[in-house]
Coordinates of N, CA and C in Angstrom, one line a residue:
X1 N 0.3 -14.6 -14.4 CA 0.0 -13.3 -13.8 C 0.0 -13.4 -12.3
X2 N 0.6 -12.4 -11.6 CA 0.7 -12.4 -10.2 C -0.4 -11.8 -9.5
X3 N -0.2 -11.6 -8.2 CA -1.2 -11.0 -7.3 C -1.1 -9.5 -7.3
X4 N -2.3 -8.8 -7.3 CA -2.3 -7.4 -7.2 C -3.5 -7.0 -6.3
X5 N -3.3 -6.0 -5.5 CA -4.4 -5.5 -4.7 C -3.9 -4.1 -4.1
X6 N -4.9 -3.4 -3.5 CA -4.7 -2.1 -2.9 C -5.5 -2.1 -1.6
X7 N -4.9 -1.7 -0.5 CA -5.6 -1.6 0.8 C -5.2 -0.4 1.5
X8 N -6.0 0.0 2.5 CA -5.6 1.1 3.4 C -5.7 0.7 4.8
X9 N -4.7 1.1 5.6 CA -4.7 0.8 7.1 C -4.8 2.1 7.8
X10 N -5.8 2.2 8.7 CA -6.1 3.5 9.4 C -5.9 3.3 10.9
X11 N -5.1 4.1 11.5 CA -4.9 4.0 13.0 C -5.9 4.9 13.7
X12 N -7.1 4.4 13.7 CA -8.2 5.2 14.3 C -9.3 4.2 14.7
X13 N -10.4 4.7 15.3 CA -11.5 3.9 15.7 C -12.5 3.6 14.5
X14 N -13.0 2.4 14.5 CA -13.8 1.9 13.4 C -15.0 2.8 13.0
X15 N -15.8 3.2 14.0 CA -17.0 4.0 13.7 C -16.6 5.3 13.0
X16 N -15.5 5.9 13.5 CA -15.0 7.2 13.0 C -14.5 7.0 11.5
X17 N -13.8 5.9 11.2 CA -13.4 5.6 9.9 C -14.6 5.4 8.9
X18 N -15.5 4.7 9.4 CA -16.7 4.4 8.6 C -17.4 5.7 8.2
X19 N -17.5 6.7 9.1 CA -18.2 7.9 8.9 C -17.4 8.7 7.8
X20 N -16.1 8.8 7.9 CA -15.3 9.6 6.9 C -15.3 8.9 5.6
X21 N -15.1 7.6 5.5 CA -15.1 7.0 4.2 C -16.5 7.1 3.5
X22 N -17.6 7.0 4.3 CA -18.9 7.2 3.7 C -19.0 8.6 3.1
X23 N -18.5 9.6 3.8 CA -18.6 11.0 3.4 C -17.8 11.2 2.1
X24 N -16.7 10.4 1.8 CA -16.0 10.6 0.6 C -16.7 10.1 -0.6
X25 N -17.7 9.3 -0.4 CA -18.5 8.8 -1.6 C -17.8 7.6 -2.3
X26 N -16.6 7.2 -1.8 CA -15.9 6.1 -2.4 C -16.4 4.8 -2.0
X27 N -16.5 3.9 -2.9 CA -17.0 2.5 -2.6 C -15.9 1.7 -2.0
X28 N -16.2 1.1 -0.8 CA -15.2 0.4 -0.1 C -15.8 -0.5 0.9
X29 N -15.0 -1.5 1.3 CA -15.4 -2.3 2.5 C -14.5 -1.9 3.6
X30 N -15.1 -1.6 4.8 CA -14.4 -1.1 6.0 C -14.4 -2.2 7.0
X31 N -13.3 -2.7 7.5 CA -13.2 -3.8 8.4 C -12.4 -3.5 9.6
X32 N -12.9 -3.7 10.8 CA -12.1 -3.6 12.0 C -11.1 -4.7 12.1
X33 N -9.8 -4.3 12.3 CA -8.7 -5.3 12.3 C -8.4 -5.7 13.7
X34 N -8.0 -4.7 14.5 CA -7.9 -4.9 16.0 C -8.3 -3.5 16.6
X35 N -8.4 -3.4 17.9 CA -8.8 -2.1 18.5 C -7.9 -1.0 18.0
X36 N -8.5 0.1 17.4 CA -7.7 1.2 17.0 C -7.0 1.0 15.6
X37 N -7.3 0.0 14.9 CA -6.8 -0.3 13.6 C -7.9 -0.8 12.7
X38 N -8.0 -0.1 11.5 CA -9.1 -0.4 10.6 C -8.6 -0.6 9.2
X39 N -9.1 -1.6 8.5 CA -8.7 -1.8 7.1 C -9.8 -1.2 6.2
X40 N -9.4 -0.6 5.1 CA -10.3 -0.1 4.1 C -9.9 -0.8 2.8
X41 N -10.8 -1.5 2.2 CA -10.6 -2.2 0.9 C -11.4 -1.5 -0.1
X42 N -10.8 -0.6 -0.9 CA -11.6 0.1 -1.9 C -11.9 -0.7 -3.1
X43 N -13.1 -0.4 -3.7 CA -13.5 -1.1 -4.9 C -12.7 -0.6 -6.1
X44 N -12.3 -1.5 -7.0 CA -11.5 -1.2 -8.1 C -12.3 -0.3 -9.1
X45 N -11.6 0.5 -9.8 CA -12.1 1.3 -10.9 C -12.3 0.4 -12.1
X46 N -12.9 1.0 -13.2 CA -13.2 0.2 -14.4 C -11.9 -0.4 -15.0
X47 N -10.8 0.3 -14.9 CA -9.6 -0.1 -15.5 C -8.8 -1.2 -14.6
X48 N -9.4 -1.4 -13.4 CA -8.8 -2.5 -12.7 C -8.2 -2.2 -11.4
X49 N -7.6 -1.1 -11.2 CA -6.9 -0.7 -9.9 C -7.9 0.1 -9.0
X50 N -7.6 0.1 -7.8 CA -8.3 0.9 -6.8 C -7.6 2.2 -6.5
X51 N -8.3 3.3 -6.3 CA -7.6 4.6 -6.0 C -7.6 4.7 -4.4
X52 N -6.4 5.0 -3.9 CA -6.2 5.0 -2.5 C -6.2 6.4 -1.9
X53 N -5.6 7.4 -2.7 CA -5.4 8.7 -2.2 C -6.8 9.4 -1.9
X54 N -7.9 9.2 -2.6 CA -9.1 9.9 -2.3 C -9.7 9.4 -1.0
X55 N -9.2 8.3 -0.4 CA -9.6 7.8 0.9 C -8.6 8.2 1.9
X56 N -7.3 8.0 1.7 CA -6.3 8.3 2.6 C -6.2 9.8 3.0
X57 N -6.3 10.7 2.1 CA -6.2 12.1 2.4 C -7.3 12.6 3.3
X58 N -8.5 12.4 3.0 CA -9.6 12.9 3.9 C -9.6 12.2 5.2
X59 N -9.4 10.9 5.2 CA -9.4 10.2 6.5 C -8.3 10.7 7.5
X60 N -7.1 10.9 6.9 CA -6.0 11.4 7.8 C -6.2 12.8 8.2
X61 N -6.9 13.6 7.4 CA -7.1 15.0 7.7 C -8.2 15.2 8.7
X62 N -9.4 14.5 8.4 CA -10.5 14.7 9.3 C -10.3 14.1 10.7
X63 N -9.7 12.9 10.7 CA -9.5 12.2 12.0 C -8.1 12.5 12.6
X64 N -7.3 13.3 12.0 CA -5.9 13.6 12.5 C -5.2 12.3 13.0
X65 N -5.2 11.4 12.0 CA -4.6 10.1 12.4 C -3.6 9.7 11.3
X66 N -2.9 8.6 11.6 CA -1.9 8.1 10.6 C -2.7 7.1 9.7
X67 N -2.4 7.2 8.4 CA -3.0 6.3 7.4 C -1.8 5.7 6.6
X68 N -1.9 4.4 6.3 CA -0.9 3.7 5.5 C -1.6 3.0 4.3
X69 N -1.2 3.5 3.1 CA -1.8 2.8 1.9 C -0.8 1.8 1.4
X70 N -1.3 0.7 0.9 CA -0.4 -0.4 0.4 C -0.9 -0.9 -1.0
X71 N 0.0 -1.0 -1.9 CA -0.3 -1.6 -3.2 C 0.7 -2.7 -3.5
X72 N 0.2 -3.8 -3.9 CA 1.0 -5.0 -4.3 C 0.7 -5.1 -5.8
X73 N 1.7 -5.1 -6.6 CA 1.6 -5.2 -8.1 C 2.2 -6.4 -8.6
X74 N 1.3 -7.3 -9.2 CA 1.7 -8.4 -10.0 C 2.7 -9.3 -9.2
X75 N 2.6 -9.4 -7.9 CA 3.6 -10.2 -7.1 C 5.0 -9.7 -7.1
X76 N 5.2 -8.5 -7.7 CA 6.6 -8.0 -7.9 C 7.1 -7.0 -6.9
X77 N 6.2 -6.1 -6.5 CA 6.6 -5.0 -5.7 C 5.5 -4.5 -4.7
X78 N 5.9 -4.1 -3.6 CA 5.0 -3.5 -2.6 C 5.4 -2.0 -2.5
X79 N 4.4 -1.1 -2.7 CA 4.6 0.3 -2.5 C 3.6 0.7 -1.4
X80 N 4.1 1.6 -0.5 CA 3.3 2.1 0.6 C 3.5 3.6 0.7
X81 N 2.5 4.3 1.2 CA 2.6 5.7 1.5 C 1.9 5.9 2.9
X82 N 2.6 6.8 3.6 CA 2.0 7.2 4.9 C 1.5 8.6 4.7
X83 N 0.3 8.8 5.3 CA -0.4 10.1 5.3 C -0.6 10.6 6.7
X84 N -0.4 11.9 6.9 CA -0.7 12.5 8.2 C -1.3 13.8 7.9
X85 N -2.4 14.1 8.6 CA -3.1 15.4 8.5 C -3.4 15.8 7.1
X86 N -3.8 14.9 6.2 CA -4.2 15.3 4.9 C -3.1 15.4 3.9
X87 N -1.9 14.9 4.2 CA -0.8 15.0 3.2 C 0.1 13.7 3.3
X88 N 0.7 13.4 2.2 CA 1.6 12.2 2.2 C 2.9 12.6 2.9
X89 N 3.4 11.8 3.8 CA 4.7 12.1 4.5 C 5.8 11.1 4.2
X90 N 5.5 10.0 3.7 CA 6.6 9.0 3.5 C 6.2 8.0 2.4
X91 N 7.2 7.6 1.6 CA 7.0 6.6 0.6 C 7.9 5.4 0.8
X92 N 7.4 4.2 0.6 CA 8.2 3.0 0.7 C 8.0 2.2 -0.6
X93 N 9.1 1.7 -1.1 CA 9.1 0.8 -2.3 C 9.9 -0.4 -1.9
X94 N 9.4 -1.6 -2.0 CA 10.1 -2.8 -1.6 C 11.3 -3.1 -2.5
X95 N 11.3 -2.8 -3.8 CA 12.4 -3.1 -4.7 C 12.3 -2.0 -5.8
X96 N 13.3 -1.1 -5.7 CA 13.3 0.0 -6.7 C 13.5 -0.5 -8.1
X97 N 14.2 -1.5 -8.3 CA 14.5 -2.0 -9.7 C 13.2 -2.4 -10.4
X98 N 12.1 -2.7 -9.6 CA 10.9 -3.1 -10.2 C 10.0 -2.0 -10.7
X99 N 10.3 -0.7 -10.3 CA 9.5 0.4 -10.8 C 10.3 1.3 -11.8
X100 N 11.5 0.8 -12.2 CA 12.2 1.5 -13.2 C 11.5 1.4 -14.6
X101 N 11.3 2.5 -15.3 CA 10.6 2.5 -16.6 C 11.7 2.5 -17.7
X102 N 11.5 1.6 -18.7 CA 12.4 1.6 -19.8 C 11.7 2.3 -21.0
X103 N 12.4 3.1 -21.7 CA 11.9 3.8 -22.9 C 12.9 3.9 -24.0
X104 N 12.4 4.1 -25.2 CA 13.3 4.2 -26.3 C 13.4 5.7 -26.7
X105 N 14.6 6.3 -26.7 CA 14.8 7.7 -27.0 C 14.8 7.9 -28.5
X106 N 14.9 9.2 -28.9 CA 14.8 9.6 -30.3 C 15.9 8.9 -31.1
X107 N 17.0 8.5 -30.5 CA 18.1 7.8 -31.2 C 18.0 6.3 -31.3
X108 N 16.8 5.8 -30.8 CA 16.6 4.4 -30.8 C 17.3 3.6 -29.7
X109 N 17.8 4.4 -28.7 CA 18.6 3.8 -27.6 C 17.6 3.6 -26.4
X110 N 17.7 2.4 -25.8 CA 16.8 2.2 -24.6 C 17.4 2.8 -23.3
X111 N 16.6 3.5 -22.6 CA 17.1 4.1 -21.4 C 16.2 3.8 -20.2
X112 N 16.7 4.0 -19.0 CA 16.0 3.8 -17.8 C 15.6 5.1 -17.2
X113 N 14.4 5.1 -16.6 CA 13.9 6.3 -15.9 C 13.2 5.9 -14.6
X114 N 13.5 6.7 -13.6 CA 12.8 6.5 -12.3 C 12.3 7.8 -11.8
X115 N 11.0 7.9 -11.5 CA 10.4 9.2 -11.0 C 10.8 10.4 -11.9
X116 N 10.8 10.1 -13.2 CA 11.0 11.2 -14.2 C 12.5 11.5 -14.5
X117 N 13.4 10.9 -13.8 CA 14.8 11.1 -13.9 C 15.5 10.0 -14.7
X118 N 16.2 10.3 -15.8 CA 16.9 9.3 -16.6 C 18.1 8.8 -15.9
X119 N 18.3 7.5 -15.8 CA 19.4 6.9 -15.0 C 20.4 6.3 -15.9
X120 N 21.7 6.3 -15.5 CA 22.7 5.5 -16.3 C 22.3 4.1 -16.2
X121 N 22.4 3.4 -17.3 CA 21.9 2.0 -17.3 C 22.8 1.1 -16.5
X122 N 24.0 1.5 -16.2 CA 25.0 0.7 -15.5 C 24.9 1.0 -14.0
X123 N 24.0 1.9 -13.6 CA 23.8 2.3 -12.2 C 22.3 2.2 -11.8
X124 N 21.7 1.2 -12.1 CA 20.2 1.1 -11.8 C 20.1 0.8 -10.3
X125 N 19.1 1.4 -9.7 CA 18.9 1.3 -8.2 C 18.4 -0.1 -7.9
X126 N 18.9 -0.6 -6.7 CA 18.4 -1.9 -6.2 C 18.1 -1.8 -4.8
X127 N 17.2 -2.7 -4.3 CA 16.8 -2.6 -2.9 C 15.7 -1.7 -2.6
X128 N 15.3 -1.6 -1.3 CA 14.1 -0.8 -1.0 C 14.4 0.7 -0.9
X129 N 13.3 1.4 -1.0 CA 13.3 2.9 -0.7 C 12.4 3.1 0.5
X130 N 12.9 3.9 1.4 CA 12.1 4.3 2.5 C 11.8 3.2 3.6
X131 N 12.8 2.3 3.7 CA 12.6 1.2 4.7 C 13.0 1.7 6.1
X132 N 12.1 2.6 6.6 CA 12.3 3.2 7.9 C 11.3 2.6 8.9
X133 N 11.8 1.8 9.7 CA 10.9 1.1 10.7 C 10.2 2.1 11.6
X134 N 10.9 3.2 12.0 CA 10.2 4.1 12.9 C 9.0 4.8 12.3
X135 N 9.0 4.9 10.9 CA 7.8 5.5 10.3 C 6.6 4.6 10.3
X136 N 6.9 3.3 10.3 CA 5.8 2.3 10.3 C 5.4 1.9 11.7
X137 N 6.2 2.3 12.7 CA 5.9 1.9 14.1 C 4.6 2.4 14.6
X138 N 4.1 3.6 14.2 CA 2.8 4.0 14.8 C 1.6 3.1 14.4
X139 N 1.8 2.3 13.4 CA 0.7 1.4 13.0 C 0.8 0.0 13.8
X140 N 1.8 -0.2 14.6 CA 2.0 -1.4 15.3 C 1.0 -1.6 16.4
X141 N 0.7 -2.8 16.7 CA -0.2 -3.1 17.9 C 0.7 -3.3 19.1
X142 N 0.5 -2.6 20.1 CA 1.4 -2.7 21.3 C 2.8 -2.0 21.0
X143 N 3.8 -2.5 21.7 CA 5.1 -2.0 21.6 C 5.7 -2.4 20.2
X144 N 6.1 -1.5 19.5 CA 6.7 -1.8 18.1 C 8.0 -2.5 18.2
X145 N 8.2 -3.6 17.5 CA 9.5 -4.3 17.4 C 10.2 -3.8 16.2
X146 N 11.0 -2.7 16.4 CA 11.7 -2.1 15.3 C 12.6 -3.0 14.5
X147 N 13.2 -3.9 15.2 CA 14.1 -4.9 14.5 C 13.3 -5.8 13.5
X148 N 12.1 -6.3 14.0 CA 11.3 -7.1 13.1 C 10.7 -6.3 12.0
X149 N 10.3 -5.1 12.2 CA 9.7 -4.3 11.2 C 10.8 -3.9 10.1
X150 N 12.0 -3.6 10.6 CA 13.1 -3.3 9.7 C 13.4 -4.5 8.8
X151 N 13.5 -5.7 9.4 CA 13.8 -6.9 8.7 C 12.8 -7.2 7.6
X152 N 11.5 -7.0 7.9 CA 10.4 -7.2 7.0 C 10.5 -6.2 5.8
X153 N 10.7 -4.9 6.1 CA 10.8 -3.9 5.1 C 12.0 -4.1 4.2
X154 N 13.1 -4.7 4.7 CA 14.3 -5.0 3.9 C 14.3 -6.4 3.3
X155 N 13.2 -7.2 3.6 CA 13.0 -8.5 3.1 C 14.2 -9.4 3.4
X156 N 14.6 -9.3 4.7 CA 15.8 -10.1 5.1 C 15.6 -11.6 5.0
X157 N 14.3 -12.0 5.2 CA 14.0 -13.5 5.1 C 13.9 -13.9 3.6
X158 N 13.9 -13.0 2.7 CA 13.9 -13.3 1.3 C 12.5 -13.8 0.8
X159 N 11.4 -13.2 1.2 CA 10.1 -13.6 0.7 C 10.1 -13.6 -0.8
X160 N 9.6 -14.6 -1.4 CA 9.7 -14.7 -2.9 C 8.8 -13.8 -3.6
X161 N 7.6 -13.6 -3.1 CA 6.6 -12.7 -3.8 C 6.3 -11.5 -3.0
X162 N 5.9 -10.5 -3.7 CA 5.6 -9.2 -3.0 C 4.5 -9.3 -2.0
X163 N 3.5 -10.1 -2.3 CA 2.4 -10.3 -1.3 C 2.8 -11.0 0.0
X164 N 3.8 -11.9 -0.2 CA 4.4 -12.5 1.0 C 5.2 -11.5 1.9
X165 N 5.9 -10.7 1.2 CA 6.7 -9.6 2.0 C 5.7 -8.7 2.6
X166 N 4.6 -8.3 1.9 CA 3.7 -7.4 2.5 C 3.0 -8.0 3.8
X167 N 2.7 -9.3 3.7 CA 2.1 -10.0 4.8 C 3.1 -10.0 6.0
X168 N 4.4 -10.2 5.7 CA 5.4 -10.2 6.7 C 5.6 -8.8 7.4
X169 N 5.4 -7.8 6.6 CA 5.5 -6.4 7.2 C 4.3 -6.2 8.2
X170 N 3.1 -6.6 7.7 CA 1.9 -6.5 8.6 C 2.1 -7.3 9.9
X171 N 2.6 -8.5 9.7 CA 2.8 -9.4 10.9 C 3.8 -8.8 11.9
X172 N 4.9 -8.2 11.3 CA 5.9 -7.5 12.1 C 5.2 -6.4 12.9
X173 N 4.2 -5.8 12.4 CA 3.4 -4.7 13.1 C 2.4 -5.3 14.1
X174 N 2.3 -6.6 14.1 CA 1.4 -7.3 15.1 C 0.0 -7.3 14.6
X175 N -0.2 -7.2 13.2 CA -1.6 -7.1 12.7 C -2.0 -8.3 12.0
X176 N -3.3 -8.7 12.1 CA -3.9 -9.8 11.3 C -3.8 -9.3 9.8
X177 N -3.6 -10.2 8.9 CA -3.3 -9.8 7.5 C -4.5 -9.9 6.6
X178 N -5.6 -10.7 7.0 CA -6.6 -11.0 6.0 C -7.2 -9.9 5.3
X179 N -7.7 -8.9 6.0 CA -8.4 -7.7 5.4 C -7.5 -6.7 4.8
X180 N -6.2 -6.9 5.0 CA -5.2 -5.9 4.5 C -4.4 -6.5 3.3
X181 N -4.7 -7.7 2.9 CA -4.0 -8.3 1.8 C -4.9 -8.9 0.8
X182 N -6.0 -8.2 0.5 CA -7.0 -8.8 -0.4 C -7.5 -7.7 -1.3
X183 N -7.8 -8.0 -2.6 CA -8.5 -7.1 -3.5 C -10.0 -7.1 -3.2
X184 N -10.6 -6.0 -3.4 CA -12.1 -5.9 -3.2 C -12.8 -7.0 -4.1
X185 N -12.3 -7.2 -5.3 CA -13.0 -8.1 -6.3 C -12.9 -9.6 -5.8
X186 N -12.0 -9.8 -4.8 CA -11.9 -11.2 -4.4 C -12.6 -11.5 -3.0
X187 N -13.2 -10.4 -2.4 CA -13.8 -10.6 -1.1 C -15.1 -11.4 -1.3
X188 N -15.2 -12.5 -0.5 CA -16.5 -13.2 -0.5 C -17.5 -12.6 0.4
X189 N -18.8 -12.8 0.0 CA -19.9 -12.1 0.7 C -19.8 -12.3 2.2
X190 N -19.4 -13.5 2.7 CA -19.5 -13.9 4.1 C -18.1 -13.8 4.7
X191 N -17.1 -13.2 4.1 CA -15.7 -13.3 4.6 C -15.5 -12.4 5.8
X192 N -16.0 -11.2 5.8 CA -15.8 -10.3 6.9 C -17.1 -9.8 7.5
X193 N -17.6 -10.7 8.4 CA -18.9 -10.5 8.9 C -19.1 -9.1 9.7
X194 N -18.0 -8.6 10.2 CA -18.0 -7.4 11.0 C -17.7 -6.2 10.1
X195 N -17.5 -6.4 8.8 CA -17.2 -5.3 7.9 C -18.4 -4.6 7.5
X196 N -18.2 -3.4 7.0 CA -19.3 -2.5 6.5 C -19.0 -2.1 5.1
X197 N -19.9 -2.4 4.1 CA -19.8 -2.0 2.8 C -20.4 -0.6 2.6
X198 N -19.6 0.3 2.0 CA -20.1 1.7 1.9 C -20.1 2.1 0.4
X199 N -21.2 2.9 0.1 CA -21.3 3.5 -1.2 C -21.2 2.5 -2.4
X200 N -21.7 1.3 -2.2 CA -21.6 0.2 -3.2 C -22.8 0.3 -4.1

């Protein structure tokens, strides 16, 4: 079984993010990453995954800032969404082939489906969706290196696992990765001394 986690990156000031996340009532650890960049690590629900939208929407809306949610699933795929002013504005998937759903139709034939659309089985999508470096650039620390961000989004270096590619994307943005590449359930009590646990 591979690595899975969900995190939120907010382009805003730490105290402001703490206040809005507290107001949502969602349980999470909020960690300052660098000046003007904050990680939110939400606690998982009973079924295992953490909900990101209930944090990303109000934070982006109240603070009028950019928010990037990231999910790594079973070391297979990275999915990200960008939120602006309370609405999702961009979706990224590291490998479309990994999110294709297979189902058996009424004739007993197996078919592929992506985002509700049935696909010809000989034309399955490959590669990333939404690999737009300019969309990710507002999360960069300092001057954004669009070439490095693009290479990471397209996995040019061939990172073997999704969590490795996600870390490469964050590094291309000039960000420390520790608080943005961990599941809440794996956080040690002493791991982020400057973090604040909310609604726990």
